[in-house]
Amino acid sequence: MAESNPLPLVLLAEQFAKLPGIGMKTAQRLAYYVMTMSKADAKAFSDSILNAHSTIHYCKVCQNFTDSDVCLICENAKRDSSTICVVEGPKDVSAFERTNEYKGLYHVLHGLISPMDGITPEKIRIKELLARIHNSNVEEVIMATNPTVEGEATAMYISKLLKPLGIKVTRLAFGLPMGGILEYADEITLFKALENRNEI
Amino acid sequence: MAESNPLPLVLLAEQFAKLPGIGMKTAQRLAYYVMTMSKADAKAFSDSILNAHSTIHYCKVCQNFTDSDVCLICENAKRDSSTICVVEGPKDVSAFERTNEYKGLYHVLHGLISPMDGITPEKIRIKELLARIHNSNVEEVIMATNPTVEGEATAMYISKLLKPLGIKVTRLAFGLPMGGILEYADEITLFKALENRNEI
């Protein structure tokens, strides 16, 4: 931000610029916009950050974000607890929920195995998945990681751990374009990928 | 945001979605990102909003944002106080400052006259400009509003108020952008470039 701007405004723009996909010019525009907000709106915005950050943690069952012990999906008795859909992150849960077709549960890994980036299997929530399966009636685990190198590797790694337990492990159908990003897939493509899943 | 998400996260995403140019999907991504920040970083982000909003107000001279009585540009004795560049908003001040060429002062209107949107001359900072000129040694006022219908109308309106005071009123030159390609210039820009041609 140009030196002509007062320091608090420069600092605010720098905060916005830390967010993913927000460049310095956009950050400056957002900072200027905050200046035009009412005092109450600015306070609400500020509070929502702290509030979300302090009240939200991982669901002790599926590891998705929640503000209680167990998330809304895990505690919903109408969901089919015999099926677990394993995803990379919370945004993928939202994507599946938007299809309104999947009725099972989820497991959020919070990452994908990527030795190049130092992400070993221990660094993502695989052991929580195994512990959960040991104490449950799970019949099928759907590997719903992205169709990328890391996503495929993670799916293969987990399926090799689960198969000896006699659990059916499936993979999303490749209706998803290879190299694409799950979060941006349209609902129909995502539903097709779910419907045509294959055992691995 | 999907119903599967906890309320504080949904509320945070809604706050991000209020920002200009941020859609609901981006807002959700930003909210998830906040969840991955450290507690200290989240607090710094939250504080920067409140801090900027509470400490920043309009410079009593030029109406640009400042955290003191008079902004850094207005209080800089090295700036040429005989020239005022009139702009629509603070972002335009930043744009001119980036050129490192303009040494005069600014006046920020915080909007453009637009009767269709209910923005009459009284709603932007024109009277502050007139009051300022009455008590000063200003010789030239540069109308640096955008070359849009509203920008042109505002420039014309202000110039008619200033000319009777014996002040030189100028307008930014309009022509081909530097580095631009003539073939792709629109007709009006090309006509302006031709009309305002200079002897070399």
CSV table of C-alpha atoms in Angstrom, one decimal:
chain,number,residue,atom,x,y,z
A,1,MET,CA,0.0,0.0,0.0
A,2,ALA,CA,1.3,3.5,-0.8
A,3,GLU,CA,3.1,5.4,1.9
A,4,SER,CA,0.4,8.0,1.7
A,5,ASN,CA,-1.9,5.8,3.7
A,6,PRO,CA,-2.1,5.8,7.5
A,7,LEU,CA,-0.5,2.9,9.3
A,8,PRO,CA,-3.6,1.2,10.6
A,9,LEU,CA,-5.0,1.0,7.1
A,10,VAL,CA,-1.7,-0.4,5.7
A,11,LEU,CA,-1.7,-3.0,8.5
A,12,LEU,CA,-5.3,-4.0,7.7
A,13,ALA,CA,-4.5,-4.3,4.0
A,14,GLU,CA,-1.6,-6.5,4.9
A,15,GLN,CA,-3.9,-8.8,7.0
A,16,PHE,CA,-6.2,-9.2,4.0
A,17,ALA,CA,-3.3,-9.9,1.7
A,18,LYS,CA,-2.4,-12.9,3.9
A,19,LEU,CA,-5.6,-14.6,2.8
A,20,PRO,CA,-5.4,-17.1,0.0
A,21,GLY,CA,-6.1,-15.7,-3.5
A,22,ILE,CA,-6.1,-12.0,-2.2
A,23,GLY,CA,-3.3,-9.9,-3.8
A,24,MET,CA,-2.1,-6.6,-2.5
A,25,LYS,CA,-4.4,-4.5,-4.8
A,26,THR,CA,-7.5,-6.4,-3.8
A,27,ALA,CA,-6.4,-6.3,-0.1
A,28,GLN,CA,-6.1,-2.5,-0.3
A,29,ARG,CA,-9.6,-2.3,-1.9
A,30,LEU,CA,-11.0,-4.5,0.9
A,31,ALA,CA,-9.3,-2.3,3.5
A,32,TYR,CA,-10.9,0.8,2.0
A,33,TYR,CA,-14.2,-1.0,2.0
A,34,VAL,CA,-13.9,-1.7,5.7
A,35,MET,CA,-13.5,2.1,6.2
A,36,THR,CA,-17.0,2.6,4.7
A,37,MET,CA,-18.7,0.1,7.0
A,38,SER,CA,-20.6,1.2,10.0
A,39,LYS,CA,-19.0,0.9,13.4
A,40,ALA,CA,-21.4,-2.0,14.3
A,41,ASP,CA,-20.6,-3.8,11.0
A,42,ALA,CA,-16.9,-3.5,11.5
A,43,LYS,CA,-17.3,-4.8,15.0
A,44,ALA,CA,-19.4,-7.7,13.8
A,45,PHE,CA,-16.8,-8.6,11.2
A,46,SER,CA,-14.0,-8.4,13.7
A,47,ASP,CA,-15.9,-10.4,16.3
A,48,SER,CA,-16.9,-13.1,13.8
A,49,ILE,CA,-13.2,-13.9,13.2
A,50,LEU,CA,-12.4,-14.3,16.8
A,51,ASN,CA,-15.6,-16.1,17.6
A,52,ALA,CA,-15.3,-18.6,14.8
A,53,HIS,CA,-11.6,-19.2,15.7
A,54,SER,CA,-12.2,-19.7,19.4
A,55,THR,CA,-15.4,-21.8,19.3
A,56,ILE,CA,-14.6,-24.1,16.4
A,57,HIS,CA,-12.5,-27.2,16.7
A,58,TYR,CA,-12.5,-30.7,15.2
A,59,CYS,CA,-15.4,-33.1,15.7
A,60,LYS,CA,-14.1,-36.0,17.8
A,61,VAL,CA,-15.7,-38.5,15.4
A,62,CYS,CA,-15.2,-37.3,11.9
A,63,GLN,CA,-12.6,-34.5,12.4
A,64,ASN,CA,-14.7,-31.9,10.5
A,65,PHE,CA,-15.2,-28.4,12.0
A,66,THR,CA,-17.8,-28.1,14.7
A,67,ASP,CA,-18.6,-25.9,17.7
A,68,SER,CA,-19.7,-28.8,19.8
A,69,ASP,CA,-18.3,-32.2,20.8
A,70,VAL,CA,-19.7,-34.0,17.8
A,71,CYS,CA,-20.7,-32.3,14.5
A,72,LEU,CA,-24.2,-32.0,13.2
A,73,ILE,CA,-23.7,-34.8,10.6
A,74,CYS,CA,-22.2,-37.3,13.0
A,75,GLU,CA,-24.9,-36.8,15.6
A,76,ASN,CA,-27.7,-37.0,13.0
A,77,ALA,CA,-29.3,-40.4,13.6
A,78,LYS,CA,-30.9,-40.4,10.2
A,79,ARG,CA,-27.5,-40.6,8.5
A,80,ASP,CA,-26.3,-44.1,7.4
A,81,SER,CA,-23.5,-44.9,9.8
A,82,SER,CA,-22.3,-47.9,7.9
A,83,THR,CA,-20.7,-45.7,5.2
A,84,ILE,CA,-17.9,-43.3,5.6
A,85,CYS,CA,-16.8,-40.9,2.9
A,86,VAL,CA,-13.1,-40.0,3.4
A,87,VAL,CA,-12.2,-36.5,2.2
A,88,GLU,CA,-9.2,-34.1,2.2
A,89,GLY,CA,-10.8,-31.2,3.9
A,90,PRO,CA,-14.0,-29.6,5.3
A,91,LYS,CA,-14.7,-27.8,2.0
A,92,ASP,CA,-15.2,-31.3,0.4
A,93,VAL,CA,-17.8,-32.2,3.0
A,94,SER,CA,-19.7,-29.0,2.0
A,95,ALA,CA,-19.4,-30.0,-1.6
A,96,PHE,CA,-20.9,-33.5,-1.0
A,97,GLU,CA,-23.6,-32.0,1.2
A,98,ARG,CA,-24.6,-29.7,-1.7
A,99,THR,CA,-25.5,-32.8,-3.8
A,100,ASN,CA,-28.2,-33.7,-1.3
A,101,GLU,CA,-27.6,-37.3,-2.3
A,102,TYR,CA,-25.1,-38.7,0.1
A,103,LYS,CA,-26.6,-39.9,3.4
A,104,GLY,CA,-23.6,-41.6,5.0
A,105,LEU,CA,-20.9,-40.1,7.3
A,106,TYR,CA,-17.6,-38.4,6.5
A,107,HIS,CA,-14.0,-38.5,7.7
A,108,VAL,CA,-11.9,-35.4,7.2
A,109,LEU,CA,-8.2,-36.1,6.8
A,110,HIS,CA,-7.1,-32.4,6.9
A,111,GLY,CA,-4.5,-33.0,4.2
A,112,LEU,CA,-3.2,-35.6,1.7
A,113,ILE,CA,-0.1,-37.7,2.0
A,114,SER,CA,2.7,-35.8,0.2
A,115,PRO,CA,6.2,-36.9,1.0
A,116,MET,CA,7.6,-34.1,-1.1
A,117,ASP,CA,6.0,-31.5,1.2
A,118,GLY,CA,6.9,-33.5,4.3
A,119,ILE,CA,3.3,-34.7,4.9
A,120,THR,CA,3.6,-38.3,6.0
A,121,PRO,CA,0.6,-40.5,6.8
A,122,GLU,CA,1.1,-39.7,10.5
A,123,LYS,CA,0.4,-36.0,9.9
A,124,ILE,CA,-3.1,-36.4,8.6
A,125,ARG,CA,-6.1,-37.9,10.4
A,126,ILE,CA,-5.6,-41.6,9.3
A,127,LYS,CA,-5.2,-43.1,12.8
A,128,GLU,CA,-8.4,-41.5,13.9
A,129,LEU,CA,-10.1,-43.1,10.9
A,130,LEU,CA,-8.7,-46.6,11.9
A,131,ALA,CA,-9.7,-46.1,15.5
A,132,ARG,CA,-13.2,-45.1,14.5
A,133,ILE,CA,-13.7,-48.1,12.2
A,134,HIS,CA,-12.5,-50.5,14.8
A,135,ASN,CA,-15.3,-49.5,17.1
A,136,SER,CA,-18.1,-49.4,14.7
A,137,ASN,CA,-20.4,-51.1,12.2
A,138,VAL,CA,-18.8,-49.5,9.1
A,139,GLU,CA,-19.3,-51.6,6.0
A,140,GLU,CA,-18.0,-49.3,3.3
A,141,VAL,CA,-15.4,-46.6,3.1
A,142,ILE,CA,-15.5,-44.3,0.1
A,143,MET,CA,-12.2,-42.8,-0.8
A,144,ALA,CA,-13.2,-39.3,-2.0
A,145,THR,CA,-9.9,-37.5,-2.3
A,146,ASN,CA,-9.1,-35.4,-5.3
A,147,PRO,CA,-8.0,-37.2,-8.6
A,148,THR,CA,-4.4,-35.8,-8.2
A,149,VAL,CA,-1.2,-37.6,-7.5
A,150,GLU,CA,-1.5,-36.9,-3.7
A,151,GLY,CA,-5.2,-37.8,-3.7
A,152,GLU,CA,-4.6,-41.1,-5.5
A,153,ALA,CA,-1.7,-42.0,-3.2
A,154,THR,CA,-3.7,-41.3,-0.1
A,155,ALA,CA,-6.6,-43.3,-1.3
A,156,MET,CA,-4.3,-46.3,-2.1
A,157,TYR,CA,-2.5,-46.0,1.2
A,158,ILE,CA,-5.7,-46.0,3.2
A,159,SER,CA,-7.4,-48.8,1.2
A,160,LYS,CA,-4.4,-51.0,1.9
A,161,LEU,CA,-4.9,-50.5,5.6
A,162,LEU,CA,-8.6,-51.1,5.5
A,163,LYS,CA,-9.0,-54.1,3.2
A,164,PRO,CA,-7.4,-56.6,5.7
A,165,LEU,CA,-10.2,-55.5,8.1
A,166,GLY,CA,-12.8,-56.9,5.7
A,167,ILE,CA,-14.2,-53.5,4.8
A,168,LYS,CA,-15.4,-52.7,1.3
A,169,VAL,CA,-13.3,-49.8,0.1
A,170,THR,CA,-14.5,-47.8,-2.9
A,171,ARG,CA,-13.2,-44.9,-5.0
A,172,LEU,CA,-15.1,-42.1,-6.6
A,173,ALA,CA,-15.8,-42.7,-10.3
A,174,PHE,CA,-13.6,-40.7,-12.6
A,175,GLY,CA,-16.5,-38.6,-13.8
A,176,LEU,CA,-14.2,-35.9,-12.2
A,177,PRO,CA,-11.8,-34.4,-14.6
A,178,MET,CA,-8.2,-35.6,-13.8
A,179,GLY,CA,-6.2,-32.8,-12.2
A,180,GLY,CA,-9.4,-30.9,-11.3
A,181,ILE,CA,-10.3,-29.6,-7.9
A,182,LEU,CA,-13.2,-31.3,-6.1
A,183,GLU,CA,-14.4,-28.1,-4.5
A,184,TYR,CA,-15.3,-26.6,-7.9
A,185,ALA,CA,-17.0,-29.5,-9.4
A,186,ASP,CA,-20.7,-29.0,-10.2
A,187,GLU,CA,-23.3,-31.0,-8.3
A,188,ILE,CA,-24.2,-33.3,-11.1
A,189,THR,CA,-20.6,-34.3,-11.9
A,190,LEU,CA,-20.0,-34.9,-8.2
A,191,PHE,CA,-23.2,-37.0,-7.9
A,192,LYS,CA,-22.2,-39.1,-10.9
A,193,ALA,CA,-18.8,-39.6,-9.4
A,194,LEU,CA,-20.4,-40.8,-6.2
A,195,GLU,CA,-22.9,-43.0,-7.9
A,196,ASN,CA,-20.4,-44.8,-10.1
A,197,ARG,CA,-17.8,-45.5,-7.4
A,198,ASN,CA,-15.9,-48.7,-7.8
A,199,GLU,CA,-14.4,-51.2,-5.4
A,200,ILE,CA,-10.6,-51.0,-5.2
B,1,MET,CA,-22.4,-22.2,3.3
B,2,ALA,CA,-23.9,-25.7,3.6
B,3,GLU,CA,-25.9,-26.5,6.7
B,4,SER,CA,-23.3,-29.1,7.7
B,5,ASN,CA,-21.1,-26.2,8.9
B,6,PRO,CA,-21.2,-24.9,12.4
B,7,LEU,CA,-22.9,-21.5,12.9
B,8,PRO,CA,-19.8,-19.4,13.8
B,9,LEU,CA,-18.1,-20.6,10.6
B,10,VAL,CA,-21.2,-19.8,8.5
B,11,LEU,CA,-21.4,-16.3,10.1
B,12,LEU,CA,-17.7,-15.7,9.4
B,13,ALA,CA,-18.2,-16.7,5.7
B,14,GLU,CA,-21.2,-14.4,5.5
B,15,GLN,CA,-19.0,-11.5,6.8
B,16,PHE,CA,-16.5,-12.2,4.1
B,17,ALA,CA,-19.2,-12.4,1.4
B,18,LYS,CA,-20.2,-8.8,2.3
B,19,LEU,CA,-16.9,-7.6,1.0
B,20,PRO,CA,-16.8,-6.3,-2.6
B,21,GLY,CA,-15.8,-8.9,-5.2
B,22,ILE,CA,-16.0,-11.8,-2.8
B,23,GLY,CA,-18.6,-14.4,-3.7
B,24,MET,CA,-20.0,-17.0,-1.4
B,25,LYS,CA,-17.6,-19.8,-2.5
B,26,THR,CA,-14.6,-17.6,-2.0
B,27,ALA,CA,-16.0,-16.4,1.3
B,28,GLN,CA,-16.3,-20.0,2.5
B,29,ARG,CA,-12.7,-20.7,1.4
B,30,LEU,CA,-11.5,-17.6,3.4
B,31,ALA,CA,-13.5,-18.7,6.4
B,32,TYR,CA,-11.8,-22.2,6.3
B,33,TYR,CA,-8.5,-20.5,5.9
B,34,VAL,CA,-9.1,-18.5,9.1
B,35,MET,CA,-9.6,-21.8,10.9
B,36,THR,CA,-6.1,-22.8,10.0
B,37,MET,CA,-4.5,-19.6,11.3
B,38,SER,CA,-2.8,-19.6,14.7
B,39,LYS,CA,-4.8,-18.0,17.5
B,40,ALA,CA,-2.4,-15.0,17.6
B,41,ASP,CA,-2.8,-14.5,13.8
B,42,ALA,CA,-6.6,-14.6,14.1
B,43,LYS,CA,-6.5,-12.1,16.9
B,44,ALA,CA,-4.2,-9.8,14.9
B,45,PHE,CA,-6.5,-10.0,11.9
B,46,SER,CA,-9.6,-9.3,14.1
B,47,ASP,CA,-7.8,-6.4,15.9
B,48,SER,CA,-6.6,-4.8,12.7
B,49,ILE,CA,-10.2,-4.4,11.5
B,50,LEU,CA,-11.4,-2.7,14.7
B,51,ASN,CA,-8.2,-0.7,15.0
B,52,ALA,CA,-8.3,0.7,11.5
B,53,HIS,CA,-12.0,1.4,11.8
B,54,SER,CA,-11.7,3.2,15.1
B,55,THR,CA,-8.5,5.3,14.5
B,56,ILE,CA,-9.0,6.3,10.9
B,57,HIS,CA,-11.1,9.2,9.8
B,58,TYR,CA,-11.0,11.9,7.1
B,59,CYS,CA,-8.2,14.4,6.9
B,60,LYS,CA,-9.7,17.8,7.8
B,61,VAL,CA,-8.0,19.3,4.8
B,62,CYS,CA,-8.1,16.9,1.8
B,63,GLN,CA,-10.7,14.4,3.2
B,64,ASN,CA,-8.4,11.4,2.5
B,65,PHE,CA,-8.1,8.7,5.2
B,66,THR,CA,-5.7,9.5,8.1
B,67,ASP,CA,-5.2,8.6,11.7
B,68,SER,CA,-4.2,12.1,12.7
B,69,ASP,CA,-5.8,15.5,12.3
B,70,VAL,CA,-4.1,16.2,9.0
B,71,CYS,CA,-2.9,13.5,6.6
B,72,LEU,CA,0.8,12.8,5.8
B,73,ILE,CA,0.5,14.5,2.4
B,74,CYS,CA,-1.2,17.6,3.5
B,75,GLU,CA,1.2,18.2,6.4
B,76,ASN,CA,4.3,17.6,4.1
B,77,ALA,CA,5.8,21.1,3.7
B,78,LYS,CA,7.7,19.8,0.6
B,79,ARG,CA,4.4,19.3,-1.4
B,80,ASP,CA,3.3,22.1,-3.7
B,81,SER,CA,0.3,23.6,-2.0
B,82,SER,CA,-0.7,25.7,-5.1
B,83,THR,CA,-2.0,22.7,-6.9
B,84,ILE,CA,-4.9,20.4,-5.9
B,85,CYS,CA,-5.7,17.1,-7.7
B,86,VAL,CA,-9.4,16.3,-7.2
B,87,VAL,CA,-10.2,12.5,-7.2
B,88,GLU,CA,-13.1,10.3,-6.5
B,89,GLY,CA,-11.6,8.1,-3.8
B,90,PRO,CA,-8.6,7.3,-1.6
B,91,LYS,CA,-7.5,4.5,-4.0
B,92,ASP,CA,-7.0,7.2,-6.7
B,93,VAL,CA,-4.6,9.1,-4.4
B,94,SER,CA,-2.6,5.9,-4.0
B,95,ALA,CA,-2.6,5.5,-7.8
B,96,PHE,CA,-1.1,9.0,-8.3
B,97,GLU,CA,1.4,8.5,-5.5
B,98,ARG,CA,2.7,5.4,-7.2
B,99,THR,CA,3.7,7.5,-10.2
B,100,ASN,CA,6.2,9.4,-8.0
B,101,GLU,CA,5.7,12.4,-10.2
B,102,TYR,CA,2.9,14.5,-8.8
B,103,LYS,CA,4.0,16.8,-6.0
B,104,GLY,CA,0.9,18.8,-5.3
B,105,LEU,CA,-1.9,18.1,-2.9
B,106,TYR,CA,-5.2,16.2,-3.3
B,107,HIS,CA,-8.9,16.5,-2.6
B,108,VAL,CA,-10.9,13.3,-2.1
B,109,LEU,CA,-14.6,13.7,-3.1
B,110,HIS,CA,-15.7,10.2,-1.7
B,111,GLY,CA,-18.0,9.7,-4.6
B,112,LEU,CA,-19.1,11.2,-7.9
B,113,ILE,CA,-22.3,13.1,-8.7
B,114,SER,CA,-24.9,10.6,-9.9
B,115,PRO,CA,-28.5,11.8,-9.7
B,116,MET,CA,-29.7,8.4,-10.9
B,117,ASP,CA,-28.2,6.9,-7.7
B,118,GLY,CA,-29.4,9.8,-5.5
B,119,ILE,CA,-25.9,11.2,-5.2
B,120,THR,CA,-26.3,15.0,-5.4
B,121,PRO,CA,-23.4,17.5,-5.2
B,122,GLU,CA,-24.2,18.0,-1.5
B,123,LYS,CA,-23.5,14.3,-0.8
B,124,ILE,CA,-19.8,14.4,-1.8
B,125,ARG,CA,-17.0,16.6,-0.5
B,126,ILE,CA,-17.4,19.6,-2.8
B,127,LYS,CA,-18.2,22.2,-0.2
B,128,GLU,CA,-15.0,21.2,1.7
B,129,LEU,CA,-13.1,21.8,-1.5
B,130,LEU,CA,-14.6,25.3,-1.9
B,131,ALA,CA,-14.0,26.2,1.7
B,132,ARG,CA,-10.4,25.0,1.4
B,133,ILE,CA,-9.8,27.1,-1.8
B,134,HIS,CA,-11.2,30.2,-0.3
B,135,ASN,CA,-8.6,30.2,2.5
B,136,SER,CA,-5.5,29.3,0.4
B,137,ASN,CA,-3.1,30.1,-2.3
B,138,VAL,CA,-4.4,27.5,-4.7
B,139,GLU,CA,-3.6,28.4,-8.4
B,140,GLU,CA,-4.6,25.2,-10.2
B,141,VAL,CA,-7.2,22.5,-9.6
B,142,ILE,CA,-6.7,19.3,-11.7
B,143,MET,CA,-10.0,17.4,-12.2
B,144,ALA,CA,-8.8,13.8,-12.0
B,145,THR,CA,-12.1,11.9,-12.0
B,146,ASN,CA,-12.6,8.8,-14.2
B,147,PRO,CA,-13.6,9.4,-17.8
B,148,THR,CA,-17.1,8.1,-17.2
B,149,VAL,CA,-20.5,9.8,-17.4
B,150,GLU,CA,-20.4,10.5,-13.7
B,151,GLY,CA,-16.7,11.5,-13.7
B,152,GLU,CA,-17.2,13.9,-16.5
B,153,ALA,CA,-20.3,15.4,-15.0
B,154,THR,CA,-18.6,15.9,-11.6
B,155,ALA,CA,-15.5,17.5,-13.3
B,156,MET,CA,-17.8,19.9,-15.2
B,157,TYR,CA,-19.9,20.8,-12.2
B,158,ILE,CA,-16.8,21.6,-10.0
B,159,SER,CA,-15.0,23.5,-12.8
B,160,LYS,CA,-18.1,25.8,-13.2
B,161,LEU,CA,-17.9,26.6,-9.5
B,162,LEU,CA,-14.2,27.3,-9.5
B,163,LYS,CA,-13.7,29.3,-12.7
B,164,PRO,CA,-15.4,32.4,-11.3
B,165,LEU,CA,-12.9,32.4,-8.5
B,166,GLY,CA,-10.1,32.9,-11.1
B,167,ILE,CA,-8.6,29.5,-10.5
B,168,LYS,CA,-7.1,27.5,-13.4
B,169,VAL,CA,-9.1,24.3,-13.7
B,170,THR,CA,-7.5,21.5,-15.8
B,171,ARG,CA,-8.6,17.9,-16.7
B,172,LEU,CA,-6.5,14.8,-17.1
B,173,ALA,CA,-5.4,14.1,-20.7
B,174,PHE,CA,-7.3,11.3,-22.3
B,175,GLY,CA,-5.7,9.3,-25.1
B,176,LEU,CA,-4.1,6.0,-25.9
B,177,PRO,CA,-2.8,4.2,-22.8
B,178,MET,CA,1.0,3.9,-22.9
B,179,GLY,CA,2.0,0.4,-24.1
B,180,GLY,CA,-1.4,0.0,-25.5
B,181,ILE,CA,-2.1,-1.2,-29.0
B,182,LEU,CA,-3.8,1.3,-31.4
B,183,GLU,CA,-5.7,-1.4,-33.2
B,184,TYR,CA,-7.6,-2.4,-30.0
B,185,ALA,CA,-8.4,1.1,-28.8
B,186,ASP,CA,-12.1,1.9,-28.7
B,187,GLU,CA,-13.4,4.6,-31.0
B,188,ILE,CA,-13.9,7.3,-28.3
B,189,THR,CA,-10.4,6.8,-26.9
B,190,LEU,CA,-8.9,7.0,-30.4
B,191,PHE,CA,-10.9,10.1,-31.2
B,192,LYS,CA,-9.7,11.7,-27.9
B,193,ALA,CA,-6.1,10.8,-28.8
B,194,LEU,CA,-6.5,12.4,-32.2
B,195,GLU,CA,-8.3,15.5,-30.9
B,196,ASN,CA,-5.7,16.2,-28.2
B,197,ARG,CA,-2.7,15.5,-30.4
B,198,ASN,CA,0.5,17.4,-29.6
B,199,GLU,CA,3.2,18.8,-31.8
B,200,ILE,CA,6.5,16.9,-31.5
